Amino acid sequence: EGNLFPPGTAKTRAEIYTMGHRNPYRISVDSHTGFLYWGDVGPDANVDSVGRGPRGYDEIDQARSAGNYGWPYFVGDNKAYYKITFVDSLTVVAGAQFDPAHPVNNSPNNTGLTELPPARGAYIWYPYAPSPDFPIVGNGGRASAAGPVFHRDDFRGAARPFPQYYDGKLFIYEFMRHWIMAVTMDAKGDLVSIERLMPSEKFSAPIEMEFAPNGDLYVLEYGTAWFQGNDDARLVRIEYNAGNRKPIVAVAVDQPAGALPMRVQLSSAGTMDLDEDALRYVWTIRRRGDTVLKRMIEPNPSFTFTQAGTYTASLVVIDPHGADATAAVQIVAGNEPPNVDIDLTGSNLYFFFPGIPVRYAVRVMDREDGSLRSGTIPARRVSVTAQYLKDGVASSGPATALRSSGGAHATGRRLIEGNDCLSCHQLNRKSIGPRYVDVARKYHDDKTATARLVRKIREGGSGVWGKVTMPAHPALTDAQASAMVAYILSLADRKTSARSLPDRGAYVPPAGSGDAPKGVLVLRAAYTDRGANGMPAITNEKTIVLHSPSVVVASGELSEGVQKGQRDTDLPGEEITVVNRSGAYAMLKHLDLTGVSAMVFSVVAPARYQAAGGKVEVHLDSPTGPLLGESELIRPTPDTSAKPSLLRTALRPTSGLHDVYLVFRSPDA
């Protein structure tokens, strides 16, 4: 009862409630009003076509009663297509536009009604380009979906329901644009406004969402790439936390170690209060043994140390409600860390090439010990190693050069030194918490430990090493906490005593080392000073990572029109780059093309996928930047095997680090 066609109506089905859908996605029913919501994924047309019809639109639709929603005669707010007559398989004649008030289906394939119910326009609609009607939805790829309508009364006994603010709002989301929106409606269900939910959060292709009985919102995220086991695919639980939130504190010091007198600048940059409360700052500098030297109430004070020793600078931040958060940084005064650097002489700063020597020279300067060049630091005290790693450096992150010191786990070590960790933990000494070497030994061979330790760093905890509570660190991301755990666990790695290379010389990458896209050449120099003023020795190092000349383009930054695809058995690398339109590009960040005379592209345009072919242009610093070279025309491959071709593209000479844009152009698409 109440469906679109009464029972017994000829050429209809009684179970039809709504019709005129193209690709309805994630249907939702408002349990209080009975209104039906869905996303409708529209066609791919970028522009309006004269004699054919409007560009493509995605829709969020609302059905308060049975109705016809227009497809394939209308899209969006009833933008009409033209009636097309096929004279033959190649010739078409455009007629009049369809009438939303009286749509007529004269298709020879139609087995239903000829005169259709009047068409209803979409509730929300948007194209690929910025929407003039709903600018908040942004632009880019489209895959709309409708979520639930939230009613606070449904969660009276829930542990933590969403606030009254969201009562009666419809949640919608976008698989391609990675957002969730809350739609405000009036009592009749008419649209009032649209706003982002958690605007600082980028959801990785949300594909489903539901409220749980306890009031939490569960969101399933598909992940970035299509048809793969995505690292960022996940199930997220969003909790609403009512009331005052305590501040998030961050501390830093411009130099954590140095010679006397040692003036340091303390910083609270990054400290915030999510409720935008005014904050009070209390810095305390303590010497080992908990002796208080100084208290300061400025956000970013300076202090001068005149006596050698190990100190802790802690910051307590307090909001007007009395909620506080603490962080600390350790400072060693009396011994300035050595400065270690590696110069690459005549070598590329990003790539290595098999069989081509990488020429290097190590420089070491230490305020107390002297310098390597003058001979006051003996060369035998400087450790120099070079190593080819086929599978890359696990903690180095995306395919960018590591130009900072610290080795494979430098990021984690810097995060530990820059947070309050050393207030409770030491590397080889028992403190309030366990020694880091003991933590490493306990968990080193436990493959499940990393996730637990990351959660403990971010959420806090106690009980494993005694009754002392470890504070939470919510300001750290999962990636940052993972880097810290990787550094700690690396302390239990079996150390191999590789023979040190000379402080200047050349290393030749082995044959075949350029074939593995993840492969890197790690060049490392380290020096441990002799200590000073009773302070222990300090080790510093410099690591340079050079990358394989085989690059997976899909690891770069991809524009609209380019996506990661599943690896084919015939293609190298773990991912391929799928190009969907002319003018799209992939950007590879901070490449050094010094001495590089050509790029060789592995390409295929399979005719079985209607590929039109095209060419690849190589530009510097922007898609319209200087043109370094372009490939010959890539033509569609008709055979079913579609083996890739290798196209050598000569490049104009260039030098220095640049963002390199591969722009894909096709005269036929």
PDB file of C-alpha atoms in Angstrom, residues 43 58 110 220 301 312 319 336 387 508 544 559 588 621 625 627:
ATOM      1  CA  PRO A  43      27.500   9.219 -15.171  1.00  0.00           C
ATOM      2  CA  ASP A  58      25.926  12.459  -8.201  1.00  0.00           C
ATOM      3  CA  ASN A 110      10.424  -1.009 -23.113  1.00  0.00           C
ATOM      4  CA  LEU A 220      33.952   1.381   7.498  1.00  0.00           C
ATOM      5  CA  PRO A 301      60.996  31.184  27.971  1.00  0.00           C
ATOM      6  CA  THR A 312      64.704  18.194  32.752  1.00  0.00           C
ATOM      7  CA  ASP A 319      42.944  25.456  31.475  1.00  0.00           C
ATOM      8  CA  GLU A 336      78.338  19.842  22.783  1.00  0.00           C
ATOM      9  CA  GLN A 387      74.744  -1.031   2.597  1.00  0.00           C
ATOM     10  CA  VAL A 508      79.879   0.824  -6.020  1.00  0.00           C
ATOM     11  CA  ILE A 544      72.046   9.464   3.392  1.00  0.00           C
ATOM     12  CA  SER A 559      45.829  13.871  -9.458  1.00  0.00           C
ATOM     13  CA  LEU A 588      57.166  12.443  -7.737  1.00  0.00           C
ATOM     14  CA  ASP A 621      57.931  21.736 -10.391  1.00  0.00           C
ATOM     15  CA  GLY A 625      56.470  23.822 -15.590  1.00  0.00           C
ATOM     16  CA  LEU A 627      59.193  20.532 -20.259  1.00  0.00           C
TER      17      LEU A 627
END
